[in-house]
Amino acid sequence: MAERRLHFLPTKSTFKLGDRLGTGTVGVVYRATSPDLDAPVAVKLLHPNVTGDANIVERFEREIVITERLNHPHIVRHFGGGQMNGQLFYAMQLLEHGSLKDRLARFGPMPWPQVAGFALQIASALQHAHNHGVIHRDLKPSNLFFNDQGDLVLGDFGIARDTYAADITAQGITVGTYAYMSPEQIRADARISGKADLYSLGCVMYEMLTGRPPYLGANFAQVWDQHLNKPVPSVRDAGVDCPRWLDDLVQQLMAKEPDGRPFNARSVEGLLRQQLADEFGDAEYRKLTRDLPEFTDEPAEQQGPRTWVLWLVMGLIVVGLAITAIGRS
């Protein structure tokens, strides 16, 4: 393994591994430090027992190549990769505040202004990735992490498609997570565009608003059938109190055919930005995603008062803006 020619330029930084943060099917993630960096990072180390699988190794290297060319505040930051005792590794931004999946499990659905604010961040990240020829293909709550400021950061590009290179996924093979997969991913279409990520964004927004994925089933076949054939669900019909424009956006993102979805992630970001600015003011809407409660051990059903307080804070923001406008007139 040590003699194998790498497909990327190894970092000159050295890393000292600390606590193990998590273990996956192909790698282990450690907290690590480096004398070349000011803050701790996360180091993902490829399992020794899979280093003989050429496809897994190539996919791991592809993830390094992809992430090292992305530089965006809502995409996990990359600090280079290389080999450590013969094992491939790469270093990335350390995100220690849990995932969106964790938060939804503990606190349940979010108020629509927060959902719109977070969706704006995700759309911005997707557009940056798409601009650099990267289609994520696995956008879901467990791949969205909170940073120190309370913003969402998109991570895990392990099955991302690099449109600048040949796709290493065999033709006819379905990749992704079935609860969030676009119809074209389920069909294993040969050509997948960034609009597949937009479909997944619609699924994630639906879950943030309702507390559950848009389609449920006993197995992947039942869920896939709904993605392919069942009408796109409405969050308002599910009992969510949100503006019609937001419900319309979720349904458009989840259109069965890519041509029925928004033109690109930038157009989604622009719509969200304008609607939130009109509703809360250009400066105030940026604070909506920062009013999240800290993690506790309380289950989601006990978090009602926290949600009520959040809505009260948002209402006070709107009232304050109205009073200011009246005073100026």
mmCIF file with all atom_site columns, C-alpha atoms in Angstrom, residues 25-111:
data_model
loop_
_atom_site.group_PDB
_atom_site.id
_atom_site.type_symbol
_atom_site.label_atom_id
_atom_site.label_alt_id
_atom_site.label_comp_id
_atom_site.label_asym_id
_atom_site.label_entity_id
_atom_site.label_seq_id
_atom_site.pdbx_PDB_ins_code
_atom_site.Cartn_x
_atom_site.Cartn_y
_atom_site.Cartn_z
_atom_site.occupancy
_atom_site.B_iso_or_equiv
_atom_site.pdbx_formal_charge
_atom_site.auth_seq_id
_atom_site.auth_comp_id
_atom_site.auth_asym_id
_atom_site.auth_atom_id
_atom_site.pdbx_PDB_model_num
ATOM 1  C CA . THR A 1 25  ? -17.622 0.720  7.194  1.00 0.00 ? 25  THR A CA 1
ATOM 2  C CA . VAL A 1 26  ? -14.422 1.896  5.502  1.00 0.00 ? 26  VAL A CA 1
ATOM 3  C CA . GLY A 1 27  ? -12.789 4.294  7.928  1.00 0.00 ? 27  GLY A CA 1
ATOM 4  C CA . VAL A 1 28  ? -12.309 5.654  11.444 1.00 0.00 ? 28  VAL A CA 1
ATOM 5  C CA . VAL A 1 29  ? -12.500 9.340  12.384 1.00 0.00 ? 29  VAL A CA 1
ATOM 6  C CA . TYR A 1 30  ? -10.208 10.732 15.100 1.00 0.00 ? 30  TYR A CA 1
ATOM 7  C CA . ARG A 1 31  ? -9.818  14.062 16.802 1.00 0.00 ? 31  ARG A CA 1
ATOM 8  C CA . ALA A 1 32  ? -6.315  15.250 15.896 1.00 0.00 ? 32  ALA A CA 1
ATOM 9  C CA . THR A 1 33  ? -3.913  18.153 16.261 1.00 0.00 ? 33  THR A CA 1
ATOM 10 C CA . SER A 1 34  ? -1.158  19.499 14.070 1.00 0.00 ? 34  SER A CA 1
ATOM 11 C CA . PRO A 1 35  ? 1.644   22.007 14.774 1.00 0.00 ? 35  PRO A CA 1
ATOM 12 C CA . ASP A 1 36  ? 0.747   23.576 11.419 1.00 0.00 ? 36  ASP A CA 1
ATOM 13 C CA . LEU A 1 37  ? -2.856  24.358 12.393 1.00 0.00 ? 37  LEU A CA 1
ATOM 14 C CA . ASP A 1 38  ? -4.285  26.622 15.078 1.00 0.00 ? 38  ASP A CA 1
ATOM 15 C CA . ALA A 1 39  ? -7.201  24.390 16.039 1.00 0.00 ? 39  ALA A CA 1
ATOM 16 C CA . PRO A 1 40  ? -7.942  20.660 16.342 1.00 0.00 ? 40  PRO A CA 1
ATOM 17 C CA . VAL A 1 41  ? -9.220  18.851 13.257 1.00 0.00 ? 41  VAL A CA 1
ATOM 18 C CA . ALA A 1 42  ? -10.880 15.555 12.411 1.00 0.00 ? 42  ALA A CA 1
ATOM 19 C CA . VAL A 1 43  ? -8.778  12.927 10.643 1.00 0.00 ? 43  VAL A CA 1
ATOM 20 C CA . LYS A 1 44  ? -10.470 10.171 8.651  1.00 0.00 ? 44  LYS A CA 1
ATOM 21 C CA . LEU A 1 45  ? -8.266  7.096  8.388  1.00 0.00 ? 45  LEU A CA 1
ATOM 22 C CA . LEU A 1 46  ? -9.012  4.284  5.942  1.00 0.00 ? 46  LEU A CA 1
ATOM 23 C CA . HIS A 1 47  ? -9.465  0.866  7.570  1.00 0.00 ? 47  HIS A CA 1
ATOM 24 C CA . PRO A 1 48  ? -6.417  -1.416 6.989  1.00 0.00 ? 48  PRO A CA 1
ATOM 25 C CA . ASN A 1 49  ? -8.723  -4.328 6.143  1.00 0.00 ? 49  ASN A CA 1
ATOM 26 C CA . VAL A 1 50  ? -10.145 -2.531 3.070  1.00 0.00 ? 50  VAL A CA 1
ATOM 27 C CA . THR A 1 51  ? -6.904  -1.204 1.618  1.00 0.00 ? 51  THR A CA 1
ATOM 28 C CA . GLY A 1 52  ? -6.789  -4.183 -0.721 1.00 0.00 ? 52  GLY A CA 1
ATOM 29 C CA . ASP A 1 53  ? -10.088 -3.211 -2.321 1.00 0.00 ? 53  ASP A CA 1
ATOM 30 C CA . ALA A 1 54  ? -9.100  -1.050 -5.284 1.00 0.00 ? 54  ALA A CA 1
ATOM 31 C CA . ASN A 1 55  ? -12.610 0.406  -5.655 1.00 0.00 ? 55  ASN A CA 1
ATOM 32 C CA . ILE A 1 56  ? -12.798 1.526  -2.016 1.00 0.00 ? 56  ILE A CA 1
ATOM 33 C CA . VAL A 1 57  ? -9.307  3.030  -2.154 1.00 0.00 ? 57  VAL A CA 1
ATOM 34 C CA . GLU A 1 58  ? -10.120 4.879  -5.370 1.00 0.00 ? 58  GLU A CA 1
ATOM 35 C CA . ARG A 1 59  ? -13.346 6.214  -3.898 1.00 0.00 ? 59  ARG A CA 1
ATOM 36 C CA . PHE A 1 60  ? -11.489 7.394  -0.780 1.00 0.00 ? 60  PHE A CA 1
ATOM 37 C CA . GLU A 1 61  ? -8.918  9.187  -2.917 1.00 0.00 ? 61  GLU A CA 1
ATOM 38 C CA . ARG A 1 62  ? -11.697 10.652 -5.055 1.00 0.00 ? 62  ARG A CA 1
ATOM 39 C CA . GLU A 1 63  ? -13.241 12.159 -1.910 1.00 0.00 ? 63  GLU A CA 1
ATOM 40 C CA . ILE A 1 64  ? -9.896  13.792 -1.098 1.00 0.00 ? 64  ILE A CA 1
ATOM 41 C CA . VAL A 1 65  ? -9.553  15.190 -4.619 1.00 0.00 ? 65  VAL A CA 1
ATOM 42 C CA . ILE A 1 66  ? -13.102 16.541 -4.529 1.00 0.00 ? 66  ILE A CA 1
ATOM 43 C CA . THR A 1 67  ? -13.044 18.157 -1.094 1.00 0.00 ? 67  THR A CA 1
ATOM 44 C CA . GLU A 1 68  ? -9.652  19.808 -1.530 1.00 0.00 ? 68  GLU A CA 1
ATOM 45 C CA . ARG A 1 69  ? -11.002 21.997 -4.335 1.00 0.00 ? 69  ARG A CA 1
ATOM 46 C CA . LEU A 1 70  ? -14.084 23.133 -2.400 1.00 0.00 ? 70  LEU A CA 1
ATOM 47 C CA . ASN A 1 71  ? -13.828 26.213 -0.201 1.00 0.00 ? 71  ASN A CA 1
ATOM 48 C CA . HIS A 1 72  ? -17.136 27.431 1.195  1.00 0.00 ? 72  HIS A CA 1
ATOM 49 C CA . PRO A 1 73  ? -18.358 28.379 4.701  1.00 0.00 ? 73  PRO A CA 1
ATOM 50 C CA . HIS A 1 74  ? -21.135 25.774 4.522  1.00 0.00 ? 74  HIS A CA 1
ATOM 51 C CA . ILE A 1 75  ? -18.972 22.895 3.230  1.00 0.00 ? 75  ILE A CA 1
ATOM 52 C CA . VAL A 1 76  ? -16.636 20.988 5.524  1.00 0.00 ? 76  VAL A CA 1
ATOM 53 C CA . ARG A 1 77  ? -13.156 22.486 5.243  1.00 0.00 ? 77  ARG A CA 1
ATOM 54 C CA . HIS A 1 78  ? -10.349 20.282 3.921  1.00 0.00 ? 78  HIS A CA 1
ATOM 55 C CA . PHE A 1 79  ? -6.793  20.288 5.349  1.00 0.00 ? 79  PHE A CA 1
ATOM 56 C CA . GLY A 1 80  ? -5.094  17.818 3.029  1.00 0.00 ? 80  GLY A CA 1
ATOM 57 C CA . GLY A 1 81  ? -4.535  14.090 2.902  1.00 0.00 ? 81  GLY A CA 1
ATOM 58 C CA . GLY A 1 82  ? -1.759  11.549 2.644  1.00 0.00 ? 82  GLY A CA 1
ATOM 59 C CA . GLN A 1 83  ? -0.590  8.314  4.204  1.00 0.00 ? 83  GLN A CA 1
ATOM 60 C CA . MET A 1 84  ? -0.058  7.518  7.871  1.00 0.00 ? 84  MET A CA 1
ATOM 61 C CA . ASN A 1 85  ? 1.748   4.241  8.607  1.00 0.00 ? 85  ASN A CA 1
ATOM 62 C CA . GLY A 1 86  ? 0.686   3.006  5.186  1.00 0.00 ? 86  GLY A CA 1
ATOM 63 C CA . GLN A 1 87  ? -2.973  3.982  5.651  1.00 0.00 ? 87  GLN A CA 1
ATOM 64 C CA . LEU A 1 88  ? -4.671  6.660  3.583  1.00 0.00 ? 88  LEU A CA 1
ATOM 65 C CA . PHE A 1 89  ? -6.075  9.597  5.550  1.00 0.00 ? 89  PHE A CA 1
ATOM 66 C CA . TYR A 1 90  ? -7.354  13.113 5.153  1.00 0.00 ? 90  TYR A CA 1
ATOM 67 C CA . ALA A 1 91  ? -7.905  15.919 7.640  1.00 0.00 ? 91  ALA A CA 1
ATOM 68 C CA . MET A 1 92  ? -11.029 18.044 7.766  1.00 0.00 ? 92  MET A CA 1
ATOM 69 C CA . GLN A 1 93  ? -12.843 20.626 9.834  1.00 0.00 ? 93  GLN A CA 1
ATOM 70 C CA . LEU A 1 94  ? -13.777 19.379 13.311 1.00 0.00 ? 94  LEU A CA 1
ATOM 71 C CA . LEU A 1 95  ? -17.538 19.721 13.848 1.00 0.00 ? 95  LEU A CA 1
ATOM 72 C CA . GLU A 1 96  ? -18.496 18.836 17.422 1.00 0.00 ? 96  GLU A CA 1
ATOM 73 C CA . HIS A 1 97  ? -22.054 20.147 17.721 1.00 0.00 ? 97  HIS A CA 1
ATOM 74 C CA . GLY A 1 98  ? -23.967 17.256 16.229 1.00 0.00 ? 98  GLY A CA 1
ATOM 75 C CA . SER A 1 99  ? -25.831 16.802 12.991 1.00 0.00 ? 99  SER A CA 1
ATOM 76 C CA . LEU A 1 100 ? -29.179 18.014 11.752 1.00 0.00 ? 100 LEU A CA 1
ATOM 77 C CA . LYS A 1 101 ? -30.411 14.457 12.223 1.00 0.00 ? 101 LYS A CA 1
ATOM 78 C CA . ASP A 1 102 ? -29.397 14.592 15.902 1.00 0.00 ? 102 ASP A CA 1
ATOM 79 C CA . ARG A 1 103 ? -31.195 17.887 16.438 1.00 0.00 ? 103 ARG A CA 1
ATOM 80 C CA . LEU A 1 104 ? -34.406 16.787 14.735 1.00 0.00 ? 104 LEU A CA 1
ATOM 81 C CA . ALA A 1 105 ? -34.419 13.614 16.834 1.00 0.00 ? 105 ALA A CA 1
ATOM 82 C CA . ARG A 1 106 ? -34.075 15.593 20.063 1.00 0.00 ? 106 ARG A CA 1
ATOM 83 C CA . PHE A 1 107 ? -36.171 18.673 19.361 1.00 0.00 ? 107 PHE A CA 1
ATOM 84 C CA . GLY A 1 108 ? -38.546 17.703 16.583 1.00 0.00 ? 108 GLY A CA 1
ATOM 85 C CA . PRO A 1 109 ? -39.632 19.983 13.710 1.00 0.00 ? 109 PRO A CA 1
ATOM 86 C CA . MET A 1 110 ? -38.309 23.519 13.349 1.00 0.00 ? 110 MET A CA 1
ATOM 87 C CA . PRO A 1 111 ? -40.277 26.747 12.821 1.00 0.00 ? 111 PRO A CA 1
#
